[in-house]
Amino acid sequence: MQLFEMNWPQVAALSKDTPVVFPIAALEQHGRHMPVFTDSLLLGEVIRRASERLAERVLFAPLMWLGNSDHHLDFAGTLSEAPRAYLDLLETLMENFIQHGFKRLVFVNGHGGNIVPGQQAVFELRQKHRQRSDLLLLSATYWGLGGKPYEVDPSIKQRQMGHACEWETSMVLRLEPHLVKDHPHVTPQEFGTPFEPASRGWTIPDRSTAGHIGDPRHASAEKGEALFQCFTRGAVSLVERMIAWDGWLASTVSWMVPLG
Ligand SMILES: [Zn+2]
């Protein structure tokens, strides 16, 4: 179900155990060879495919295209909400649907800069509603779902998501090939993370002058299709686990998970 197609009595009549998915993405530079709307295009396709499989069992909010992209602001065209305001925005989206009575809410994210705000938003909301053991508040990033794409398609070389990289370029080639410019001649850019496992505060110019991170030269539409299938499977599986949740067990299990 798509929220943008519904009227309020239809939403009010839904079972409040219906999972609600908030797709969150970005509009930011993606190197010289890829469009600024890449993250929103790609997440939109994962969500479109997942919503076909999940049909009437799940409610999808419209994709939020504005993300936390301050680290890309040295490059023209980037639009970003400041980190703290973005955190408030995410919390407000979920809070609105908690007020409407819904209990199973998830951010499905398509942009690296949204990972920490998404996790922080569900953390803070859970503390705010700490008496509500019937709430299931989740945040997930699509490329972290659905296993390892390079095991599904061994021609995929990259082992992690980069930026305007083999993975993202392949998916845009699958979706909107006319928006990709001369990727076979892009100079590869190392991931460059010598301080791991420390988390570094960084801007894109700290890591890349052209704006991409990774190696898009061998991207292809075929790899893009394999990536979409892999990530869609992961998104569908996550939402099916939300549907199957008995409204109690997960809150008990969380006590048994070792806390780092
Ligand atoms: Zn991206």
XYZ file of C-alpha atoms and ligand atoms in Angstrom:
261
model
C 0.000 0.000 0.000
C 1.213 3.453 -0.869
C 0.399 6.209 1.608
C 0.287 8.871 -1.118
C -2.657 7.086 -2.777
C -4.802 6.764 0.351
C -7.301 8.951 2.177
C -7.288 9.295 5.951
C -10.241 6.968 6.691
C -8.445 4.212 4.769
C -5.314 4.748 6.864
C -7.351 4.890 10.067
C -9.059 1.584 9.199
C -5.783 -0.335 8.798
C -4.678 -2.842 11.392
C -2.241 -1.001 13.628
C 0.044 -4.033 13.387
C 0.640 -3.157 9.719
C 4.348 -2.399 9.282
C 5.060 1.137 8.073
C 8.155 1.665 5.914
C 9.790 5.096 5.674
C 12.261 5.083 2.766
C 14.981 7.693 3.422
C 17.596 8.706 0.852
C 19.503 11.814 -0.347
C 20.273 14.260 -3.139
C 24.024 14.751 -3.322
C 26.971 14.716 -5.684
C 27.931 11.294 -7.073
C 31.212 12.042 -8.825
C 31.532 13.409 -12.341
C 29.829 10.420 -13.969
C 26.618 9.942 -11.953
C 23.472 11.976 -11.211
C 22.916 13.746 -7.886
C 19.654 11.845 -7.416
C 21.443 8.452 -7.404
C 20.633 7.435 -3.821
C 16.962 8.303 -4.207
C 16.707 6.536 -7.583
C 18.309 3.359 -6.246
C 16.407 3.166 -2.969
C 13.214 3.992 -4.876
C 13.786 0.950 -7.101
C 14.507 -1.378 -4.151
C 11.319 -0.113 -2.481
C 9.287 -0.424 -5.717
C 10.348 -4.051 -6.128
C 9.808 -4.839 -2.425
C 6.359 -3.218 -2.417
C 5.258 -5.414 -5.346
C 6.161 -8.517 -3.345
C 4.707 -7.277 -0.049
C 1.546 -5.820 -1.651
C -1.275 -5.101 0.812
C 0.590 -6.324 3.884
C 2.693 -3.183 4.346
C 2.212 0.600 4.222
C 4.922 2.592 2.404
C 5.420 6.296 3.101
C 6.738 8.353 0.166
C 10.516 8.397 -0.211
C 12.198 11.220 1.745
C 14.770 12.492 -0.751
C 16.432 15.063 1.551
C 19.173 13.497 3.659
C 22.123 14.250 5.914
C 24.727 15.115 3.237
C 26.782 17.913 4.803
C 29.998 16.016 3.992
C 29.191 16.438 0.258
C 28.519 20.188 0.340
C 31.856 21.084 -1.316
C 30.307 19.805 -4.559
C 27.711 21.727 -6.550
C 24.136 20.520 -6.587
C 24.173 18.797 -3.183
C 21.160 19.489 -0.968
C 21.482 18.620 2.717
C 19.602 18.994 5.959
C 21.938 19.756 8.904
C 22.589 16.670 11.072
C 20.587 17.691 14.163
C 17.642 18.992 12.173
C 17.679 15.773 10.135
C 17.606 13.695 13.319
C 14.546 15.668 14.465
C 12.918 15.197 11.057
C 13.320 11.396 11.230
C 12.000 11.242 14.773
C 9.003 13.370 13.771
C 8.121 11.067 10.867
C 7.975 8.026 13.127
C 6.356 9.944 15.983
C 3.496 10.986 13.667
C 2.705 7.340 12.965
C 3.063 6.341 16.620
C 0.383 8.999 17.271
C -1.750 7.406 14.542
C -1.541 4.165 16.536
C 0.945 2.178 14.439
C 3.448 0.000 16.268
C 5.834 -1.520 13.708
C 7.911 1.169 12.031
C 11.104 0.998 9.998
C 13.434 3.378 8.196
C 14.801 1.716 5.069
C 17.778 3.865 4.214
C 19.733 4.401 1.002
C 22.494 6.833 2.020
C 25.585 6.442 4.224
C 25.114 9.787 5.985
C 21.679 8.676 7.202
C 22.887 5.522 8.963
C 23.810 7.139 12.288
C 20.797 9.532 12.391
C 18.426 6.633 11.583
C 19.852 4.502 14.368
C 19.864 7.422 16.810
C 16.252 8.312 15.939
C 14.915 4.837 16.760
C 17.093 4.716 19.892
C 15.731 8.037 21.190
C 12.111 7.215 20.296
C 12.332 3.879 22.109
C 13.605 5.624 25.248
C 10.887 8.256 24.962
C 8.192 5.548 24.743
C 9.954 3.169 27.100
C 6.718 1.875 28.665
C 5.510 0.660 25.258
C 6.827 -2.891 24.901
C 4.529 -3.281 21.873
C 6.633 -0.880 19.770
C 9.023 -2.219 17.148
C 11.232 0.612 15.851
C 13.911 -0.305 13.300
C 16.445 1.362 11.054
C 18.203 -0.526 8.232
C 20.313 0.378 5.207
C 19.445 -1.521 2.041
C 22.970 -2.641 1.119
C 23.371 -4.144 4.594
C 20.405 -6.443 3.901
C 20.297 -9.512 1.683
C 23.737 -11.016 2.107
C 26.830 -10.597 -0.027
C 26.124 -9.630 -3.652
C 29.601 -10.738 -4.811
C 28.735 -14.282 -3.733
C 25.538 -14.157 -5.816
C 27.406 -12.728 -8.838
C 31.162 -13.492 -8.660
C 31.877 -10.925 -11.413
C 31.126 -8.206 -8.827
C 34.552 -7.145 -7.547
C 33.768 -4.648 -4.792
C 33.289 -6.059 -1.288
C 31.458 -3.113 0.252
C 29.347 -0.150 -0.789
C 31.409 2.842 -1.928
C 30.162 6.030 -3.533
C 29.344 6.307 -7.241
C 31.280 3.027 -7.260
C 30.959 -0.335 -9.052
C 27.752 -1.139 -7.152
C 25.945 2.190 -7.495
C 27.048 2.753 -11.091
C 25.850 -0.744 -12.036
C 22.427 -0.113 -10.537
C 22.009 3.259 -12.281
C 23.100 1.545 -15.536
C 20.313 -0.987 -14.966
C 17.758 1.745 -14.260
C 18.653 4.947 -16.160
C 21.711 4.236 -18.355
C 21.457 7.602 -20.113
C 22.335 9.314 -16.792
C 25.764 7.596 -16.523
C 28.681 9.408 -18.205
C 31.757 7.527 -19.480
C 32.274 5.369 -16.394
C 34.922 3.093 -18.046
C 37.362 6.018 -17.944
C 36.836 7.147 -14.357
C 40.024 6.944 -12.256
C 39.473 4.444 -9.402
C 39.522 5.936 -5.938
C 40.741 3.823 -3.006
C 38.405 3.525 -0.024
C 41.243 4.984 2.087
C 40.290 4.084 5.636
C 43.703 3.746 7.387
C 42.257 4.544 10.817
C 39.686 1.738 10.971
C 38.179 0.555 13.218
C 38.074 4.158 14.447
C 35.210 6.165 12.990
C 36.652 9.240 11.321
C 34.855 12.544 10.906
C 35.420 13.241 7.220
C 34.390 15.362 4.276
C 34.406 14.027 0.727
C 37.487 16.141 -0.225
C 39.399 14.290 2.571
C 38.938 11.131 0.497
C 38.228 12.030 -3.130
C 38.742 15.008 -5.443
C 36.245 13.898 -8.117
C 33.621 12.872 -5.554
C 33.435 9.084 -6.069
C 34.916 6.361 -3.825
C 35.552 2.953 -5.383
C 36.040 1.699 -8.934
C 33.128 2.178 -11.347
C 35.075 1.128 -14.493
C 33.635 -2.385 -14.683
C 30.095 -1.512 -13.704
C 27.358 -3.098 -15.836
C 23.577 -3.280 -16.002
C 23.812 -7.061 -15.437
C 25.639 -6.516 -12.140
C 23.064 -3.856 -11.323
C 20.225 -6.350 -11.757
C 22.000 -8.857 -9.469
C 22.503 -6.127 -6.849
C 18.847 -5.040 -7.010
C 17.654 -8.636 -6.624
C 19.952 -9.224 -3.679
C 18.987 -6.022 -1.852
C 15.256 -6.430 -2.587
C 15.343 -9.936 -1.104
C 16.918 -8.482 2.025
C 14.366 -5.685 2.354
C 11.420 -8.067 1.855
C 12.855 -10.510 4.376
C 13.249 -7.775 6.999
C 9.653 -6.579 6.591
C 8.385 -10.177 6.687
C 10.158 -10.589 10.027
C 8.338 -7.433 11.203
C 4.999 -8.937 10.109
C 5.824 -12.220 11.862
C 6.883 -10.526 15.118
C 4.584 -11.726 17.888
C 4.684 -8.331 19.588
C 6.545 -9.645 22.581
C 9.386 -12.080 21.884
C 11.826 -9.550 20.416
C 11.684 -7.384 23.516
C 12.534 -10.453 25.599
C 15.278 -11.640 23.267
C 16.960 -8.236 23.424
C 17.755 -8.933 27.096
C 19.617 -12.053 26.031
C 21.799 -10.404 23.385
C 25.254 -9.522 24.771
C 25.555 -5.775 25.067
C 28.852 -4.308 23.857
Zn 25.108 6.968 -3.191
